[in-house]
Backbone as XML, in Angstrom:
<?xml version="1.0"?>
<chain id="A" units="angstrom">
  <residue number="1" name="MET">
    <atom name="N" x="-2.931" y="76.144" z="-5.698"/>
    <atom name="CA" x="-2.711" y="74.667" z="-5.221"/>
    <atom name="C" x="-1.291" y="74.470" z="-4.838"/>
  </residue>
  <residue number="2" name="SER">
    <atom name="N" x="-1.009" y="73.968" z="-3.594"/>
    <atom name="CA" x="0.339" y="73.662" z="-3.163"/>
    <atom name="C" x="0.801" y="72.359" z="-3.719"/>
  </residue>
  <residue number="3" name="GLU">
    <atom name="N" x="2.086" y="72.091" z="-3.452"/>
    <atom name="CA" x="2.632" y="70.768" z="-4.016"/>
    <atom name="C" x="2.066" y="69.603" z="-3.362"/>
  </residue>
  <residue number="4" name="ASN">
    <atom name="N" x="1.572" y="69.787" z="-2.022"/>
    <atom name="CA" x="0.982" y="68.635" z="-1.285"/>
    <atom name="C" x="-0.417" y="68.349" z="-1.724"/>
  </residue>
  <residue number="5" name="GLU">
    <atom name="N" x="-0.997" y="69.132" z="-2.583"/>
    <atom name="CA" x="-2.381" y="68.982" z="-3.111"/>
    <atom name="C" x="-2.424" y="68.601" z="-4.596"/>
  </residue>
  <residue number="6" name="VAL">
    <atom name="N" x="-1.566" y="67.772" z="-4.984"/>
    <atom name="CA" x="-1.511" y="67.403" z="-6.368"/>
    <atom name="C" x="-2.645" y="66.373" z="-6.636"/>
  </residue>
  <residue number="7" name="VAL">
    <atom name="N" x="-3.364" y="66.655" z="-7.773"/>
    <atom name="CA" x="-4.371" y="65.949" z="-8.193"/>
    <atom name="C" x="-3.996" y="64.960" z="-9.228"/>
  </residue>
  <residue number="8" name="ASN">
    <atom name="N" x="-4.283" y="63.765" z="-8.967"/>
    <atom name="CA" x="-3.931" y="62.676" z="-9.929"/>
    <atom name="C" x="-5.236" y="62.245" z="-10.535"/>
  </residue>
  <residue number="9" name="SER">
    <atom name="N" x="-5.294" y="62.324" z="-11.851"/>
    <atom name="CA" x="-6.476" y="61.917" z="-12.500"/>
    <atom name="C" x="-6.522" y="60.518" z="-12.869"/>
  </residue>
  <residue number="10" name="GLU">
    <atom name="N" x="-5.443" y="59.701" z="-12.678"/>
    <atom name="CA" x="-5.437" y="58.239" z="-12.849"/>
    <atom name="C" x="-5.952" y="57.623" z="-11.587"/>
  </residue>
  <residue number="11" name="GLN">
    <atom name="N" x="-6.787" y="56.531" z="-11.837"/>
    <atom name="CA" x="-7.325" y="55.780" z="-10.743"/>
    <atom name="C" x="-6.291" y="54.780" z="-10.282"/>
  </residue>
  <residue number="12" name="PHE">
    <atom name="N" x="-6.499" y="54.475" z="-8.989"/>
    <atom name="CA" x="-5.489" y="53.363" z="-8.563"/>
    <atom name="C" x="-6.182" y="52.053" z="-9.030"/>
  </residue>
  <residue number="13" name="LEU">
    <atom name="N" x="-5.301" y="51.238" z="-9.451"/>
    <atom name="CA" x="-5.791" y="49.907" z="-9.876"/>
    <atom name="C" x="-5.711" y="48.949" z="-8.792"/>
  </residue>
  <residue number="14" name="ILE">
    <atom name="N" x="-6.770" y="48.306" z="-8.404"/>
    <atom name="CA" x="-6.689" y="47.227" z="-7.376"/>
    <atom name="C" x="-6.493" y="45.946" z="-8.227"/>
  </residue>
  <residue number="15" name="PRO">
    <atom name="N" x="-5.382" y="45.198" z="-7.802"/>
    <atom name="CA" x="-5.196" y="43.904" z="-8.527"/>
    <atom name="C" x="-6.348" y="42.981" z="-8.338"/>
  </residue>
  <residue number="16" name="LEU">
    <atom name="N" x="-6.945" y="42.487" z="-9.359"/>
    <atom name="CA" x="-7.997" y="41.474" z="-9.129"/>
    <atom name="C" x="-7.478" y="40.104" z="-9.644"/>
  </residue>
  <residue number="17" name="VAL">
    <atom name="N" x="-7.899" y="39.171" z="-8.828"/>
    <atom name="CA" x="-7.548" y="37.719" z="-9.152"/>
    <atom name="C" x="-8.945" y="37.232" z="-9.888"/>
  </residue>
  <residue number="18" name="ILE">
    <atom name="N" x="-8.809" y="37.054" z="-11.214"/>
    <atom name="CA" x="-9.924" y="36.498" z="-11.907"/>
    <atom name="C" x="-10.067" y="35.005" z="-11.666"/>
  </residue>
  <residue number="19" name="PRO">
    <atom name="N" x="-11.219" y="34.521" z="-11.188"/>
    <atom name="CA" x="-11.347" y="33.120" z="-10.891"/>
    <atom name="C" x="-11.493" y="32.353" z="-12.196"/>
  </residue>
  <residue number="20" name="GLU">
    <atom name="N" x="-11.146" y="31.079" z="-12.133"/>
    <atom name="CA" x="-11.265" y="30.183" z="-13.229"/>
    <atom name="C" x="-12.774" y="29.932" z="-13.423"/>
  </residue>
  <residue number="21" name="LYS">
    <atom name="N" x="-13.335" y="30.153" z="-14.584"/>
    <atom name="CA" x="-14.730" y="29.868" z="-14.875"/>
    <atom name="C" x="-15.001" y="28.423" z="-14.766"/>
  </residue>
  <residue number="22" name="ARG">
    <atom name="N" x="-16.085" y="28.065" z="-14.306"/>
    <atom name="CA" x="-16.614" y="26.659" z="-14.206"/>
    <atom name="C" x="-17.729" y="26.401" z="-15.057"/>
  </residue>
  <residue number="23" name="ASP">
    <atom name="N" x="-17.653" y="25.308" z="-15.842"/>
    <atom name="CA" x="-18.748" y="24.909" z="-16.717"/>
    <atom name="C" x="-19.665" y="23.954" z="-15.893"/>
  </residue>
  <residue number="24" name="ILE">
    <atom name="N" x="-20.550" y="24.455" z="-15.199"/>
    <atom name="CA" x="-21.335" y="23.697" z="-14.251"/>
    <atom name="C" x="-22.823" y="23.532" z="-14.826"/>
  </residue>
  <residue number="25" name="GLU">
    <atom name="N" x="-23.198" y="22.252" z="-15.133"/>
    <atom name="CA" x="-24.549" y="22.090" z="-15.599"/>
    <atom name="C" x="-25.369" y="21.472" z="-14.422"/>
  </residue>
  <residue number="26" name="ILE">
    <atom name="N" x="-26.496" y="22.144" z="-14.163"/>
    <atom name="CA" x="-27.406" y="21.645" z="-13.127"/>
    <atom name="C" x="-28.791" y="21.438" z="-13.861"/>
  </residue>
  <residue number="27" name="PRO">
    <atom name="N" x="-29.262" y="20.208" z="-13.713"/>
    <atom name="CA" x="-30.530" y="19.890" z="-14.416"/>
    <atom name="C" x="-31.649" y="20.858" z="-14.038"/>
  </residue>
  <residue number="28" name="ASP">
    <atom name="N" x="-32.304" y="21.280" z="-15.159"/>
    <atom name="CA" x="-33.423" y="22.229" z="-14.956"/>
    <atom name="C" x="-33.126" y="23.663" z="-14.508"/>
  </residue>
  <residue number="29" name="ALA">
    <atom name="N" x="-31.812" y="23.936" z="-14.480"/>
    <atom name="CA" x="-31.314" y="25.304" z="-14.107"/>
    <atom name="C" x="-30.669" y="26.032" z="-15.203"/>
  </residue>
  <residue number="30" name="ALA">
    <atom name="N" x="-31.174" y="27.082" z="-15.622"/>
    <atom name="CA" x="-30.483" y="27.752" z="-16.834"/>
    <atom name="C" x="-29.375" y="28.505" z="-16.375"/>
  </residue>
  <residue number="31" name="PRO">
    <atom name="N" x="-28.227" y="28.331" z="-17.113"/>
    <atom name="CA" x="-27.101" y="29.054" z="-16.757"/>
    <atom name="C" x="-27.294" y="30.593" z="-17.288"/>
  </residue>
  <residue number="32" name="VAL">
    <atom name="N" x="-26.632" y="31.543" z="-16.653"/>
    <atom name="CA" x="-26.755" y="32.866" z="-16.960"/>
    <atom name="C" x="-25.289" y="33.322" z="-17.457"/>
  </residue>
  <residue number="33" name="ARG">
    <atom name="N" x="-25.192" y="34.289" z="-18.340"/>
    <atom name="CA" x="-23.842" y="34.702" z="-18.777"/>
    <atom name="C" x="-23.138" y="35.230" z="-17.562"/>
  </residue>
  <residue number="34" name="LEU">
    <atom name="N" x="-21.883" y="34.685" z="-17.477"/>
    <atom name="CA" x="-21.053" y="34.984" z="-16.375"/>
    <atom name="C" x="-20.426" y="36.426" z="-16.315"/>
  </residue>
  <residue number="35" name="GLN">
    <atom name="N" x="-20.408" y="37.079" z="-15.226"/>
    <atom name="CA" x="-19.676" y="38.294" z="-15.016"/>
    <atom name="C" x="-18.284" y="38.122" z="-14.668"/>
  </residue>
  <residue number="36" name="THR">
    <atom name="N" x="-17.478" y="39.104" z="-14.705"/>
    <atom name="CA" x="-16.060" y="39.058" z="-14.630"/>
    <atom name="C" x="-15.574" y="38.100" z="-13.461"/>
  </residue>
  <residue number="37" name="LEU">
    <atom name="N" x="-15.990" y="38.280" z="-12.309"/>
    <atom name="CA" x="-15.545" y="37.520" z="-11.068"/>
    <atom name="C" x="-16.199" y="36.196" z="-10.828"/>
  </residue>
  <residue number="38" name="ASP">
    <atom name="N" x="-17.257" y="35.922" z="-11.632"/>
    <atom name="CA" x="-18.072" y="34.724" z="-11.414"/>
    <atom name="C" x="-17.510" y="33.366" z="-11.569"/>
  </residue>
  <residue number="39" name="LEU">
    <atom name="N" x="-17.731" y="32.474" z="-10.712"/>
    <atom name="CA" x="-17.402" y="31.044" z="-10.966"/>
    <atom name="C" x="-18.678" y="30.352" z="-11.521"/>
  </residue>
  <residue number="40" name="ALA">
    <atom name="N" x="-19.838" y="30.742" z="-11.077"/>
    <atom name="CA" x="-21.001" y="30.135" z="-11.546"/>
    <atom name="C" x="-22.315" y="30.978" z="-11.431"/>
  </residue>
  <residue number="41" name="ARG">
    <atom name="N" x="-23.237" y="30.922" z="-12.262"/>
    <atom name="CA" x="-24.481" y="31.767" z="-12.066"/>
    <atom name="C" x="-25.508" y="31.112" z="-12.885"/>
  </residue>
  <residue number="42" name="HIS">
    <atom name="N" x="-26.665" y="30.760" z="-12.083"/>
    <atom name="CA" x="-27.779" y="30.035" z="-12.695"/>
    <atom name="C" x="-29.131" y="30.613" z="-12.274"/>
  </residue>
  <residue number="43" name="ILE">
    <atom name="N" x="-30.182" y="30.410" z="-13.060"/>
    <atom name="CA" x="-31.522" y="30.751" z="-12.721"/>
    <atom name="C" x="-32.164" y="29.409" z="-12.242"/>
  </residue>
  <residue number="44" name="ALA">
    <atom name="N" x="-32.694" y="29.562" z="-10.908"/>
    <atom name="CA" x="-33.429" y="28.413" z="-10.347"/>
    <atom name="C" x="-34.894" y="28.691" z="-10.112"/>
  </residue>
  <residue number="45" name="ILE">
    <atom name="N" x="-35.730" y="27.873" z="-10.565"/>
    <atom name="CA" x="-37.253" y="28.128" z="-10.491"/>
    <atom name="C" x="-37.801" y="27.214" z="-9.378"/>
  </residue>
  <residue number="46" name="ALA">
    <atom name="N" x="-38.452" y="27.749" z="-8.374"/>
    <atom name="CA" x="-39.147" y="27.044" z="-7.483"/>
    <atom name="C" x="-40.428" y="26.396" z="-7.866"/>
  </residue>
  <residue number="47" name="PRO">
    <atom name="N" x="-40.997" y="25.410" z="-7.166"/>
    <atom name="CA" x="-42.239" y="24.886" z="-7.599"/>
    <atom name="C" x="-43.436" y="25.919" z="-7.721"/>
  </residue>
  <residue number="48" name="ASP">
    <atom name="N" x="-43.410" y="27.007" z="-7.035"/>
    <atom name="CA" x="-44.359" y="27.979" z="-6.937"/>
    <atom name="C" x="-44.099" y="29.001" z="-8.113"/>
  </residue>
  <residue number="49" name="ARG">
    <atom name="N" x="-43.138" y="28.652" z="-8.937"/>
    <atom name="CA" x="-42.678" y="29.459" z="-10.239"/>
    <atom name="C" x="-41.959" y="30.712" z="-9.841"/>
  </residue>
  <residue number="50" name="LYS">
    <atom name="N" x="-41.608" y="30.967" z="-8.578"/>
    <atom name="CA" x="-40.644" y="32.029" z="-8.262"/>
    <atom name="C" x="-39.366" y="31.743" z="-8.801"/>
  </residue>
  <residue number="51" name="GLN">
    <atom name="N" x="-38.643" y="32.693" z="-9.323"/>
    <atom name="CA" x="-37.356" y="32.553" z="-9.909"/>
    <atom name="C" x="-36.307" y="33.319" z="-9.170"/>
  </residue>
  <residue number="52" name="TYR">
    <atom name="N" x="-35.119" y="32.658" z="-9.032"/>
    <atom name="CA" x="-34.065" y="33.248" z="-8.209"/>
    <atom name="C" x="-32.774" y="33.010" z="-9.131"/>
  </residue>
  <residue number="53" name="VAL">
    <atom name="N" x="-31.862" y="33.960" z="-8.939"/>
    <atom name="CA" x="-30.390" y="33.873" z="-9.480"/>
    <atom name="C" x="-29.567" y="33.468" z="-8.276"/>
  </residue>
  <residue number="54" name="VAL">
    <atom name="N" x="-28.844" y="32.358" z="-8.548"/>
    <atom name="CA" x="-27.810" y="31.980" z="-7.617"/>
    <atom name="C" x="-26.527" y="32.277" z="-8.268"/>
  </residue>
  <residue number="55" name="ALA">
    <atom name="N" x="-25.731" y="33.091" z="-7.546"/>
    <atom name="CA" x="-24.522" y="33.709" z="-8.237"/>
    <atom name="C" x="-23.298" y="33.383" z="-7.211"/>
  </residue>
  <residue number="56" name="THR">
    <atom name="N" x="-22.313" y="32.802" z="-7.706"/>
    <atom name="CA" x="-21.110" y="32.537" z="-6.914"/>
    <atom name="C" x="-19.838" y="33.220" z="-7.519"/>
  </residue>
  <residue number="57" name="PHE">
    <atom name="N" x="-19.169" y="34.028" z="-6.738"/>
    <atom name="CA" x="-18.150" y="34.772" z="-7.353"/>
    <atom name="C" x="-17.002" y="35.059" z="-6.347"/>
  </residue>
  <residue number="58" name="ALA">
    <atom name="N" x="-15.806" y="35.432" z="-6.896"/>
    <atom name="CA" x="-14.732" y="35.820" z="-6.063"/>
    <atom name="C" x="-14.937" y="37.124" z="-5.478"/>
  </residue>
  <residue number="59" name="ASP">
    <atom name="N" x="-14.583" y="37.337" z="-4.195"/>
    <atom name="CA" x="-14.922" y="38.503" z="-3.488"/>
    <atom name="C" x="-13.823" y="38.954" z="-2.670"/>
  </residue>
  <residue number="60" name="ARG">
    <atom name="N" x="-12.532" y="38.779" z="-3.083"/>
    <atom name="CA" x="-11.318" y="38.985" z="-2.269"/>
    <atom name="C" x="-11.252" y="40.489" z="-1.918"/>
  </residue>
  <residue number="61" name="ASN">
    <atom name="N" x="-11.571" y="41.392" z="-2.758"/>
    <atom name="CA" x="-11.373" y="42.775" z="-2.333"/>
    <atom name="C" x="-12.284" y="43.230" z="-1.172"/>
  </residue>
  <residue number="62" name="MET">
    <atom name="N" x="-13.218" y="42.400" z="-0.898"/>
    <atom name="CA" x="-14.116" y="42.707" z="0.411"/>
    <atom name="C" x="-13.658" y="41.808" z="1.520"/>
  </residue>
  <residue number="63" name="GLY">
    <atom name="N" x="-12.534" y="41.113" z="1.359"/>
    <atom name="CA" x="-12.048" y="40.405" z="2.512"/>
    <atom name="C" x="-12.651" y="38.948" z="2.631"/>
  </residue>
  <residue number="64" name="ARG">
    <atom name="N" x="-13.253" y="38.525" z="1.463"/>
    <atom name="CA" x="-13.893" y="37.234" z="1.597"/>
    <atom name="C" x="-13.313" y="36.486" z="0.281"/>
  </residue>
  <residue number="65" name="ALA">
    <atom name="N" x="-13.036" y="35.189" z="0.353"/>
    <atom name="CA" x="-12.579" y="34.535" z="-0.782"/>
    <atom name="C" x="-13.595" y="34.315" z="-1.902"/>
  </residue>
  <residue number="66" name="TYR">
    <atom name="N" x="-14.684" y="33.642" z="-1.525"/>
    <atom name="CA" x="-15.758" y="33.441" z="-2.392"/>
    <atom name="C" x="-17.194" y="33.597" z="-1.743"/>
  </residue>
  <residue number="67" name="VAL">
    <atom name="N" x="-18.166" y="34.196" z="-2.482"/>
    <atom name="CA" x="-19.425" y="34.406" z="-1.890"/>
    <atom name="C" x="-20.471" y="33.765" z="-2.822"/>
  </residue>
  <residue number="68" name="THR">
    <atom name="N" x="-21.478" y="33.276" z="-2.283"/>
    <atom name="CA" x="-22.663" y="32.819" z="-2.990"/>
    <atom name="C" x="-23.804" y="33.556" z="-2.451"/>
  </residue>
  <residue number="69" name="TYR">
    <atom name="N" x="-24.515" y="34.241" z="-3.474"/>
    <atom name="CA" x="-25.775" y="34.995" z="-3.137"/>
    <atom name="C" x="-26.949" y="34.373" z="-3.931"/>
  </residue>
  <residue number="70" name="VAL">
    <atom name="N" x="-28.089" y="34.475" z="-3.339"/>
    <atom name="CA" x="-29.467" y="34.088" z="-3.875"/>
    <atom name="C" x="-30.152" y="35.401" z="-3.962"/>
  </residue>
  <residue number="71" name="TYR">
    <atom name="N" x="-30.516" y="35.809" z="-5.225"/>
    <atom name="CA" x="-31.310" y="36.986" z="-5.462"/>
    <atom name="C" x="-32.614" y="36.626" z="-6.176"/>
  </residue>
  <residue number="72" name="PRO">
    <atom name="N" x="-33.677" y="37.185" z="-5.653"/>
    <atom name="CA" x="-34.984" y="37.077" z="-6.252"/>
    <atom name="C" x="-34.981" y="37.703" z="-7.753"/>
  </residue>
  <residue number="73" name="GLN">
    <atom name="N" x="-35.785" y="37.027" z="-8.612"/>
    <atom name="CA" x="-36.047" y="37.637" z="-9.975"/>
    <atom name="C" x="-37.515" y="38.154" z="-10.034"/>
  </residue>
  <residue number="74" name="GLN">
    <atom name="N" x="-37.645" y="39.115" z="-10.739"/>
    <atom name="CA" x="-38.945" y="39.742" z="-10.983"/>
    <atom name="C" x="-39.278" y="39.765" z="-12.494"/>
  </residue>
  <residue number="75" name="GLY">
    <atom name="N" x="-40.318" y="39.121" z="-12.893"/>
    <atom name="CA" x="-40.750" y="39.149" z="-14.264"/>
    <atom name="C" x="-39.829" y="38.368" z="-15.158"/>
  </residue>
  <residue number="76" name="GLY">
    <atom name="N" x="-39.061" y="37.434" z="-14.476"/>
    <atom name="CA" x="-38.202" y="36.631" z="-15.329"/>
    <atom name="C" x="-37.008" y="37.301" z="-15.856"/>
  </residue>
  <residue number="77" name="TYR">
    <atom name="N" x="-36.747" y="38.580" z="-15.545"/>
    <atom name="CA" x="-35.672" y="39.336" z="-15.993"/>
    <atom name="C" x="-34.863" y="40.106" z="-14.934"/>
  </residue>
  <residue number="78" name="HIS">
    <atom name="N" x="-35.568" y="41.019" z="-14.240"/>
    <atom name="CA" x="-34.867" y="41.830" z="-13.372"/>
    <atom name="C" x="-34.430" y="41.064" z="-12.081"/>
  </residue>
  <residue number="79" name="THR">
    <atom name="N" x="-33.084" y="41.107" z="-11.762"/>
    <atom name="CA" x="-32.664" y="40.538" z="-10.630"/>
    <atom name="C" x="-32.618" y="41.666" z="-9.623"/>
  </residue>
  <residue number="80" name="LEU">
    <atom name="N" x="-33.118" y="41.309" z="-8.345"/>
    <atom name="CA" x="-33.098" y="42.317" z="-7.352"/>
    <atom name="C" x="-31.967" y="42.228" z="-6.437"/>
  </residue>
  <residue number="81" name="VAL">
    <atom name="N" x="-30.861" y="42.816" z="-7.067"/>
    <atom name="CA" x="-29.569" y="42.623" z="-6.485"/>
    <atom name="C" x="-29.337" y="43.236" z="-5.139"/>
  </residue>
  <residue number="82" name="ARG">
    <atom name="N" x="-30.148" y="44.279" z="-4.888"/>
    <atom name="CA" x="-30.009" y="44.915" z="-3.454"/>
    <atom name="C" x="-30.847" y="44.320" z="-2.393"/>
  </residue>
  <residue number="83" name="LEU">
    <atom name="N" x="-31.552" y="43.275" z="-2.813"/>
    <atom name="CA" x="-32.365" y="42.423" z="-1.845"/>
    <atom name="C" x="-32.051" y="41.006" z="-1.874"/>
  </residue>
  <residue number="84" name="PRO">
    <atom name="N" x="-30.845" y="40.674" z="-1.572"/>
    <atom name="CA" x="-30.478" y="39.248" z="-1.600"/>
    <atom name="C" x="-31.233" y="38.465" z="-0.490"/>
  </residue>
  <residue number="85" name="VAL">
    <atom name="N" x="-31.672" y="37.114" z="-0.868"/>
    <atom name="CA" x="-32.385" y="36.326" z="0.096"/>
    <atom name="C" x="-31.386" y="35.849" z="1.161"/>
  </residue>
  <residue number="86" name="CYS">
    <atom name="N" x="-30.108" y="35.532" z="0.620"/>
    <atom name="CA" x="-29.126" y="35.034" z="1.485"/>
    <atom name="C" x="-27.848" y="35.097" z="0.904"/>
  </residue>
  <residue number="87" name="GLU">
    <atom name="N" x="-26.721" y="34.962" z="1.695"/>
    <atom name="CA" x="-25.380" y="34.898" z="1.192"/>
    <atom name="C" x="-24.541" y="33.923" z="2.047"/>
  </residue>
  <residue number="88" name="PHE">
    <atom name="N" x="-23.696" y="33.230" z="1.464"/>
    <atom name="CA" x="-22.782" y="32.356" z="2.076"/>
    <atom name="C" x="-21.379" y="32.584" z="1.606"/>
  </residue>
  <residue number="89" name="VAL">
    <atom name="N" x="-20.493" y="32.460" z="2.562"/>
    <atom name="CA" x="-18.949" y="32.758" z="2.366"/>
    <atom name="C" x="-18.265" y="31.460" z="2.509"/>
  </residue>
  <residue number="90" name="ALA">
    <atom name="N" x="-17.299" y="31.262" z="1.505"/>
    <atom name="CA" x="-16.406" y="30.069" z="1.457"/>
    <atom name="C" x="-14.992" y="30.565" z="1.247"/>
  </residue>
  <residue number="91" name="ASP">
    <atom name="N" x="-14.100" y="29.795" z="1.790"/>
    <atom name="CA" x="-12.634" y="30.028" z="1.575"/>
    <atom name="C" x="-12.067" y="29.248" z="0.486"/>
  </residue>
  <residue number="92" name="ASP">
    <atom name="N" x="-12.776" y="28.360" z="0.021"/>
    <atom name="CA" x="-12.376" y="27.453" z="-1.198"/>
    <atom name="C" x="-13.409" y="27.479" z="-2.194"/>
  </residue>
  <residue number="93" name="ALA">
    <atom name="N" x="-12.810" y="27.582" z="-3.478"/>
    <atom name="CA" x="-13.692" y="27.643" z="-4.693"/>
    <atom name="C" x="-14.607" y="26.275" z="-4.795"/>
  </residue>
  <residue number="94" name="ASP">
    <atom name="N" x="-14.067" y="25.163" z="-4.442"/>
    <atom name="CA" x="-14.866" y="23.937" z="-4.602"/>
    <atom name="C" x="-15.860" y="24.006" z="-3.644"/>
  </residue>
  <residue number="95" name="ASP">
    <atom name="N" x="-15.676" y="24.455" z="-2.421"/>
    <atom name="CA" x="-16.715" y="24.491" z="-1.375"/>
    <atom name="C" x="-17.805" y="25.516" z="-1.794"/>
  </residue>
  <residue number="96" name="ALA">
    <atom name="N" x="-17.367" y="26.596" z="-2.324"/>
    <atom name="CA" x="-18.399" y="27.617" z="-2.839"/>
    <atom name="C" x="-19.253" y="26.975" z="-3.992"/>
  </residue>
  <residue number="97" name="ILE">
    <atom name="N" x="-18.662" y="26.343" z="-4.989"/>
    <atom name="CA" x="-19.464" y="25.724" z="-5.967"/>
    <atom name="C" x="-20.402" y="24.536" z="-5.528"/>
  </residue>
  <residue number="98" name="GLU">
    <atom name="N" x="-19.932" y="23.826" z="-4.576"/>
    <atom name="CA" x="-20.734" y="22.748" z="-3.880"/>
    <atom name="C" x="-22.058" y="23.483" z="-3.273"/>
  </residue>
  <residue number="99" name="ARG">
    <atom name="N" x="-21.949" y="24.635" z="-2.598"/>
    <atom name="CA" x="-22.891" y="25.380" z="-1.996"/>
    <atom name="C" x="-23.835" y="25.892" z="-3.131"/>
  </residue>
  <residue number="100" name="HIS">
    <atom name="N" x="-23.245" y="26.433" z="-4.028"/>
    <atom name="CA" x="-24.034" y="26.996" z="-5.214"/>
    <atom name="C" x="-24.981" y="25.885" z="-5.889"/>
  </residue>
  <residue number="101" name="ILE">
    <atom name="N" x="-24.491" y="24.710" z="-6.081"/>
    <atom name="CA" x="-25.292" y="23.567" z="-6.718"/>
    <atom name="C" x="-26.351" y="23.241" z="-5.666"/>
  </residue>
  <residue number="102" name="LYS">
    <atom name="N" x="-26.089" y="23.149" z="-4.423"/>
    <atom name="CA" x="-26.930" y="22.786" z="-3.330"/>
    <atom name="C" x="-28.191" y="23.787" z="-3.256"/>
  </residue>
  <residue number="103" name="LEU">
    <atom name="N" x="-27.773" y="25.053" z="-3.356"/>
    <atom name="CA" x="-28.804" y="26.050" z="-3.248"/>
    <atom name="C" x="-29.716" y="26.071" z="-4.427"/>
  </residue>
  <residue number="104" name="VAL">
    <atom name="N" x="-29.352" y="25.887" z="-5.654"/>
    <atom name="CA" x="-30.071" y="25.739" z="-6.838"/>
    <atom name="C" x="-31.112" y="24.552" z="-6.677"/>
  </residue>
  <residue number="105" name="GLN">
    <atom name="N" x="-30.527" y="23.415" z="-6.249"/>
    <atom name="CA" x="-31.327" y="22.248" z="-5.968"/>
    <atom name="C" x="-32.527" y="22.508" z="-4.868"/>
  </residue>
  <residue number="106" name="VAL">
    <atom name="N" x="-32.039" y="23.128" z="-3.874"/>
    <atom name="CA" x="-32.997" y="23.337" z="-2.641"/>
    <atom name="C" x="-34.098" y="24.250" z="-3.286"/>
  </residue>
  <residue number="107" name="ILE">
    <atom name="N" x="-33.843" y="25.313" z="-4.076"/>
    <atom name="CA" x="-34.816" y="26.148" z="-4.666"/>
    <atom name="C" x="-35.687" y="25.340" z="-5.534"/>
  </residue>
  <residue number="108" name="GLN">
    <atom name="N" x="-35.165" y="24.532" z="-6.415"/>
    <atom name="CA" x="-36.003" y="23.729" z="-7.255"/>
    <atom name="C" x="-36.917" y="22.700" z="-6.494"/>
  </residue>
  <residue number="109" name="GLN">
    <atom name="N" x="-36.544" y="22.327" z="-5.280"/>
    <atom name="CA" x="-37.406" y="21.490" z="-4.351"/>
    <atom name="C" x="-38.363" y="22.265" z="-3.652"/>
  </residue>
  <residue number="110" name="GLY">
    <atom name="N" x="-38.220" y="23.524" z="-3.655"/>
    <atom name="CA" x="-39.137" y="24.364" z="-2.886"/>
    <atom name="C" x="-38.866" y="24.357" z="-1.279"/>
  </residue>
  <residue number="111" name="LYS">
    <atom name="N" x="-37.527" y="24.106" z="-0.992"/>
    <atom name="CA" x="-37.215" y="24.039" z="0.342"/>
    <atom name="C" x="-36.153" y="25.099" z="0.836"/>
  </residue>
  <residue number="112" name="LEU">
    <atom name="N" x="-36.146" y="26.162" z="0.219"/>
    <atom name="CA" x="-35.164" y="27.232" z="0.528"/>
    <atom name="C" x="-35.354" y="27.782" z="1.916"/>
  </residue>
  <residue number="113" name="LYS">
    <atom name="N" x="-36.552" y="28.116" z="2.358"/>
    <atom name="CA" x="-36.694" y="28.546" z="3.786"/>
    <atom name="C" x="-36.307" y="27.644" z="4.818"/>
  </residue>
  <residue number="114" name="THR">
    <atom name="N" x="-36.507" y="26.238" z="4.508"/>
    <atom name="CA" x="-36.067" y="25.251" z="5.572"/>
    <atom name="C" x="-34.524" y="25.229" z="5.505"/>
  </residue>
  <residue number="115" name="TYR">
    <atom name="N" x="-33.909" y="25.193" z="4.388"/>
    <atom name="CA" x="-32.412" y="25.210" z="4.224"/>
    <atom name="C" x="-31.897" y="26.269" z="4.990"/>
  </residue>
  <residue number="116" name="LEU">
    <atom name="N" x="-32.435" y="27.641" z="4.792"/>
    <atom name="CA" x="-31.825" y="28.729" z="5.398"/>
    <atom name="C" x="-31.984" y="28.644" z="6.899"/>
  </residue>
  <residue number="117" name="LYS">
    <atom name="N" x="-33.038" y="28.104" z="7.400"/>
    <atom name="CA" x="-33.167" y="28.018" z="8.871"/>
    <atom name="C" x="-32.133" y="27.013" z="9.483"/>
  </residue>
  <residue number="118" name="GLN">
    <atom name="N" x="-31.820" y="25.969" z="8.780"/>
    <atom name="CA" x="-30.860" y="24.996" z="9.216"/>
    <atom name="C" x="-29.479" y="25.386" z="8.948"/>
  </residue>
  <residue number="119" name="ASN">
    <atom name="N" x="-29.095" y="26.295" z="8.065"/>
    <atom name="CA" x="-27.761" y="26.549" z="7.667"/>
    <atom name="C" x="-27.340" y="28.108" z="7.966"/>
  </residue>
  <residue number="120" name="HIS">
    <atom name="N" x="-28.191" y="28.765" z="8.606"/>
    <atom name="CA" x="-27.763" y="30.200" z="9.045"/>
    <atom name="C" x="-27.767" y="30.359" z="10.465"/>
  </residue>
</chain>
């Protein structure tokens, strides 16, 4: 091995900005344990009993400030994270939280498809 082929076993650390956790209560939406970069995460149940996880988190390492995803749930437990229903990007944490709350409410009202048609 030449000097130019030095292998470094240490990983490069990417500085993460950990967002301030928000204690958001949404009527009839169960909060979910927050993950590291989360601002908010809730389970929303539609009138047809389908369940979704609405997750809002910091995503600066991907070039976006905050992102809100809606994921379907299966069997009340498994979140289908590779099949998001939608995603919204926001530059401001307050805007992201506002969208998060709105998405939970829209799901609870059974109007997610209509909302997505109007906002995508």
